[in-house]
Protein backbone atom coordinates (compact mmCIF):
# COMPACT_ATOMS: atom_id res chain seq x y z
CA UNK A 1 0.00 0.00 0.00
CA UNK A 2 1.20 3.49 -0.90
CA UNK A 3 -0.04 6.39 1.21
CA UNK A 4 0.37 10.09 0.43
CA UNK A 5 0.14 12.35 3.49
CA UNK A 6 -0.51 16.09 3.69
CA UNK A 7 -2.10 18.61 6.05
CA UNK A 8 -2.91 22.31 6.31
CA UNK A 9 -0.97 23.15 9.49
CA UNK A 10 2.36 22.92 7.68
CA UNK A 11 5.00 20.20 7.41
CA UNK A 12 6.45 21.00 10.85
CA UNK A 13 3.14 20.53 12.74
CA UNK A 14 3.05 17.81 15.42
CA UNK A 15 -0.11 16.33 13.83
CA UNK A 16 1.52 15.38 10.52
CA UNK A 17 4.54 13.88 12.25
CA UNK A 18 2.24 11.77 14.45
CA UNK A 19 0.29 10.60 11.40
CA UNK A 20 3.49 9.73 9.53
CA UNK A 21 4.89 7.80 12.50
CA UNK A 22 1.60 5.91 12.88
CA UNK A 23 1.46 4.83 9.22
CA UNK A 24 5.10 4.42 8.22
CA UNK A 25 5.24 0.69 9.02
CA UNK A 26 1.89 -0.22 7.43
CA UNK A 27 2.60 1.32 4.01
CA UNK A 28 5.04 3.12 1.76
CA UNK A 29 4.47 6.67 2.97
CA UNK A 30 5.31 10.02 1.35
CA UNK A 31 4.70 13.39 3.00
CA UNK A 32 4.12 16.46 0.83
CA UNK A 33 2.76 19.37 2.85
CA UNK A 34 2.61 23.17 2.89
CA UNK A 35 5.61 25.10 4.17
CA UNK A 36 3.39 27.42 6.22
CA UNK A 37 0.08 27.16 8.05
CA UNK A 38 -2.69 27.08 5.43
CA UNK A 39 -5.79 26.85 7.58
CA UNK A 40 -9.06 27.72 5.83
CA UNK A 41 -7.56 27.45 2.34
CA UNK A 42 -10.11 24.84 1.26
CA UNK A 43 -9.25 23.64 -2.28
CA UNK A 44 -7.44 26.84 -3.29
CA UNK A 45 -4.80 26.46 -6.00
CA UNK A 46 -1.88 28.81 -6.68
CA UNK A 47 -2.11 29.83 -10.33
CA UNK A 48 -0.13 33.07 -10.58
CA UNK A 49 3.16 32.29 -8.88
CA UNK A 50 5.52 29.31 -9.15
CA UNK A 51 5.59 26.49 -6.63
CA UNK A 52 8.84 25.09 -5.27
CA UNK A 53 9.34 21.74 -3.54
CA UNK A 54 12.05 21.23 -0.94
CA UNK A 55 12.95 18.22 1.19
CA UNK A 56 13.33 18.61 4.95
CA UNK A 57 15.96 16.69 6.92
CA UNK A 58 13.31 14.19 8.08
CA UNK A 59 12.40 13.33 4.47
CA UNK A 60 9.15 15.30 4.32
CA UNK A 61 8.72 17.45 1.24
CA UNK A 62 7.29 20.94 1.64
CA UNK A 63 5.77 23.35 -0.84
CA UNK A 64 5.29 27.14 -0.80
CA UNK A 65 1.62 26.61 -1.57
CA UNK A 66 -1.72 25.37 -0.30
CA UNK A 67 -2.73 21.86 0.79
CA UNK A 68 -4.54 21.38 -2.54
CA UNK A 69 -1.41 22.59 -4.40
CA UNK A 70 0.62 19.89 -2.63
CA UNK A 71 -1.77 17.11 -3.61
CA UNK A 72 -2.33 18.53 -7.10
CA UNK A 73 1.34 18.64 -8.07
CA UNK A 74 1.99 15.32 -6.30
CA UNK A 75 -0.75 13.53 -8.23
CA UNK A 76 -0.13 15.19 -11.60
CA UNK A 77 3.61 14.62 -11.87
CA UNK A 78 5.74 15.01 -8.76
CA UNK A 79 4.99 11.60 -7.26
CA UNK A 80 5.25 9.61 -10.49
CA UNK A 81 2.72 6.98 -9.36
CA UNK A 82 -0.86 6.78 -8.09
CA UNK A 83 -1.04 6.35 -4.31
CA UNK A 84 -3.64 3.94 -2.93
CA UNK A 85 -4.75 6.41 -0.27
CA UNK A 86 -4.45 10.10 0.55
CA UNK A 87 -4.48 10.98 4.26
CA UNK A 88 -4.62 14.55 5.57
CA UNK A 89 -3.95 15.81 9.09
CA UNK A 90 -3.99 15.25 11.90
CA UNK A 91 -5.44 18.77 12.07
CA UNK A 92 -5.06 21.04 15.07
CA UNK A 93 -8.78 21.57 15.74
CA UNK A 94 -12.20 20.35 14.65
CA UNK A 95 -13.40 20.23 11.06
CA UNK A 96 -17.08 19.54 11.62
CA UNK A 97 -20.25 20.88 10.05
CA UNK A 98 -19.64 24.02 7.96
CA UNK A 99 -15.90 23.88 8.76
CA UNK A 100 -15.55 21.32 5.98
CA UNK A 101 -16.25 24.04 3.37
CA UNK A 102 -13.24 26.09 4.51
CA UNK A 103 -10.91 23.41 5.82
CA UNK A 104 -7.51 23.02 4.18
CA UNK A 105 -7.27 19.61 5.85
CA UNK A 106 -10.41 18.49 4.03
CA UNK A 107 -9.17 20.37 0.92
CA UNK A 108 -6.03 18.23 0.68
CA UNK A 109 -8.07 15.04 1.04
CA UNK A 110 -10.67 16.31 -1.43
CA UNK A 111 -7.97 17.03 -4.01
CA UNK A 112 -6.94 13.38 -3.76
CA UNK A 113 -10.57 12.33 -4.14
CA UNK A 114 -10.97 14.57 -7.21
CA UNK A 115 -8.07 12.67 -8.80
CA UNK A 116 -9.79 9.34 -8.08
CA UNK A 117 -7.88 8.35 -4.95
CA UNK A 118 -9.64 7.30 -1.70
CA UNK A 119 -8.96 9.96 0.92
CA UNK A 120 -9.37 10.56 4.64
CA UNK A 121 -9.15 13.87 6.53
CA UNK A 122 -8.27 13.51 10.23
CA UNK A 123 -8.78 16.26 12.81
CA UNK A 124 -8.56 16.49 16.57
CA UNK A 125 -11.54 18.30 18.08
CA UNK A 126 -9.57 20.65 20.37
CA UNK A 127 -6.70 22.91 19.34
CA UNK A 128 -4.03 21.91 21.85
CA UNK A 129 -2.56 18.62 20.53
CA UNK A 130 -3.64 16.91 23.77
CA UNK A 131 -3.65 13.10 23.38
CA UNK A 132 -2.28 13.31 19.84
CA UNK A 133 -0.78 9.83 20.33
CA UNK A 134 -4.28 8.40 20.85
CA UNK A 135 -5.61 10.15 17.74
CA UNK A 136 -2.69 8.82 15.67
CA UNK A 137 -3.28 5.31 17.07
CA UNK A 138 -6.95 5.49 15.99
CA UNK A 139 -6.00 6.83 12.55
CA UNK A 140 -3.65 3.88 12.07
CA UNK A 141 -6.31 1.43 13.29
CA UNK A 142 -8.91 2.84 10.87
CA UNK A 143 -6.54 2.71 7.88
CA UNK A 144 -5.54 -0.88 8.74
CA UNK A 145 -9.16 -1.99 9.16
CA UNK A 146 -10.16 -0.40 5.87
CA UNK A 147 -7.20 -2.02 4.13
CA UNK A 148 -8.10 -5.43 5.62
CA UNK A 149 -11.67 -5.01 4.39
CA UNK A 150 -10.37 -4.22 0.87
CA UNK A 151 -11.92 -0.76 0.93
CA UNK A 152 -8.69 0.81 -0.29
CA UNK A 153 -8.74 -0.01 -3.98
CA UNK A 154 -9.70 1.51 -7.29
CA UNK A 155 -12.84 3.43 -6.33
CA UNK A 156 -12.52 6.85 -4.73
CA UNK A 157 -14.33 7.99 -1.60
CA UNK A 158 -13.79 10.82 0.85
CA UNK A 159 -14.12 10.50 4.62
CA UNK A 160 -13.98 13.28 7.22
CA UNK A 161 -12.90 12.04 10.65
CA UNK A 162 -12.90 14.03 13.91
CA UNK A 163 -11.31 12.59 17.04
CA UNK A 164 -11.95 13.92 20.57
CA UNK A 165 -8.84 14.87 22.56
CA UNK A 166 -9.06 11.93 24.95
CA UNK A 167 -6.65 9.23 26.09
CA UNK A 168 -6.95 5.96 24.18
CA UNK A 169 -8.89 4.16 26.92
CA UNK A 170 -11.44 7.00 27.08
CA UNK A 171 -12.08 7.29 23.34
CA UNK A 172 -15.52 6.01 22.28
CA UNK A 173 -16.63 4.17 19.17
CA UNK A 174 -16.24 5.09 15.54
CA UNK A 175 -19.66 6.51 14.62
CA UNK A 176 -20.99 7.24 11.14
CA UNK A 177 -22.35 10.81 11.20
CA UNK A 178 -23.81 13.51 9.04
CA UNK A 179 -22.32 16.98 9.22
CA UNK A 180 -23.85 19.30 11.82
CA UNK A 181 -24.27 23.03 11.19
CA UNK A 182 -22.81 26.18 12.69
CA UNK A 183 -24.34 29.63 12.99
CA UNK A 184 -22.77 32.23 10.70
CA UNK A 185 -19.30 33.34 11.83
CA UNK A 186 -18.66 35.90 14.56
CA UNK A 187 -18.33 39.58 13.45
CA UNK A 188 -15.15 40.80 11.80
CA UNK A 189 -12.65 42.36 14.21
CA UNK A 190 -11.32 45.81 13.29
CA UNK A 191 -8.13 47.47 14.53
CA UNK A 192 -6.14 50.50 13.47
CA UNK A 193 -2.61 50.05 12.16
CA UNK A 194 0.26 52.47 13.06
CA UNK A 195 -0.51 54.52 9.93
CA UNK A 196 -4.12 55.04 10.93
CA UNK A 197 -5.57 52.55 8.46
CA UNK A 198 -8.31 50.14 9.46
CA UNK A 199 -7.35 46.45 9.53
CA UNK A 200 -9.97 43.70 9.37
CA UNK A 201 -9.50 40.30 11.01
CA UNK A 202 -11.82 37.43 10.12
CA UNK A 203 -13.79 36.54 13.26
CA UNK A 204 -14.16 33.17 14.95
CA UNK A 205 -16.25 30.35 13.50
CA UNK A 206 -19.91 30.45 14.53
CA UNK A 207 -21.33 28.58 17.50
CA UNK A 208 -22.97 25.23 16.88
CA UNK A 209 -26.54 25.43 15.52
CA UNK A 210 -27.33 21.80 14.72
CA UNK A 211 -25.71 19.26 17.00
CA UNK A 212 -28.62 16.84 17.01
CA UNK A 213 -28.16 13.10 17.48
CA UNK A 214 -26.50 11.76 14.36
CA UNK A 215 -24.24 14.77 13.77
CA UNK A 216 -20.46 14.93 14.08
CA UNK A 217 -20.82 17.54 16.84
CA UNK A 218 -23.06 15.22 18.86
CA UNK A 219 -20.87 12.14 18.47
CA UNK A 220 -17.63 13.87 19.43
CA UNK A 221 -19.26 15.55 22.44
CA UNK A 222 -20.08 12.02 23.62
CA UNK A 223 -16.42 11.03 23.21
CA UNK A 224 -16.95 9.12 19.95
CA UNK A 225 -14.94 9.39 16.76
CA UNK A 226 -17.10 10.85 13.99
CA UNK A 227 -16.77 9.57 10.42
CA UNK A 228 -18.66 11.46 7.72
CA UNK A 229 -18.56 10.48 4.04
CA UNK A 230 -18.36 13.64 1.92
CA UNK A 231 -19.23 14.34 -1.70
CA UNK A 232 -18.25 17.21 -3.94
CA UNK A 233 -21.52 17.72 -5.87
CA UNK A 234 -23.01 20.90 -4.38
CA UNK A 235 -26.26 20.59 -6.38
CA UNK A 236 -29.34 21.07 -4.20
CA UNK A 237 -30.91 17.78 -5.31
CA UNK A 238 -33.79 18.06 -2.79
CA UNK A 239 -35.01 21.28 -4.40
CA UNK A 240 -34.40 20.55 -8.09
CA UNK A 241 -38.19 20.11 -8.52
CA UNK A 242 -38.96 23.47 -6.93
CA UNK A 243 -36.34 25.23 -8.99
CA UNK A 244 -37.50 23.49 -12.19
CA UNK A 245 -40.92 25.18 -11.84
CA UNK A 246 -39.44 28.50 -10.76
CA UNK A 247 -36.90 28.65 -13.53
CA UNK A 248 -39.55 27.61 -16.07
CA UNK A 249 -41.71 30.60 -14.93
CA UNK A 250 -38.75 32.95 -15.26
CA UNK A 251 -38.06 31.64 -18.74
CA UNK A 252 -41.72 31.92 -19.74
CA UNK A 253 -41.82 35.59 -18.74
CA UNK A 254 -38.65 36.10 -20.82
MN1 LIG B 1 -5.26 23.44 10.35
CSV table of C-alpha atoms and ligand atoms in Angstrom, one decimal, residues 7-10 37-40 90-93 95 103-105 123 127 129, ligand 1:
chain,number,residue,atom,x,y,z
A,7,UNK,CA,-2.1,18.6,6.0
A,8,UNK,CA,-2.9,22.3,6.3
A,9,UNK,CA,-1.0,23.1,9.5
A,10,UNK,CA,2.4,22.9,7.7
A,37,UNK,CA,0.1,27.2,8.0
A,38,UNK,CA,-2.7,27.1,5.4
A,39,UNK,CA,-5.8,26.9,7.6
A,40,UNK,CA,-9.1,27.7,5.8
A,90,UNK,CA,-4.0,15.2,11.9
A,91,UNK,CA,-5.4,18.8,12.1
A,92,UNK,CA,-5.1,21.0,15.1
A,93,UNK,CA,-8.8,21.6,15.7
A,95,UNK,CA,-13.4,20.2,11.1
A,103,UNK,CA,-10.9,23.4,5.8
A,104,UNK,CA,-7.5,23.0,4.2
A,105,UNK,CA,-7.3,19.6,5.9
A,123,UNK,CA,-8.8,16.3,12.8
A,127,UNK,CA,-6.7,22.9,19.3
A,129,UNK,CA,-2.6,18.6,20.5
B,1,LIG,MN1,-5.3,23.4,10.4
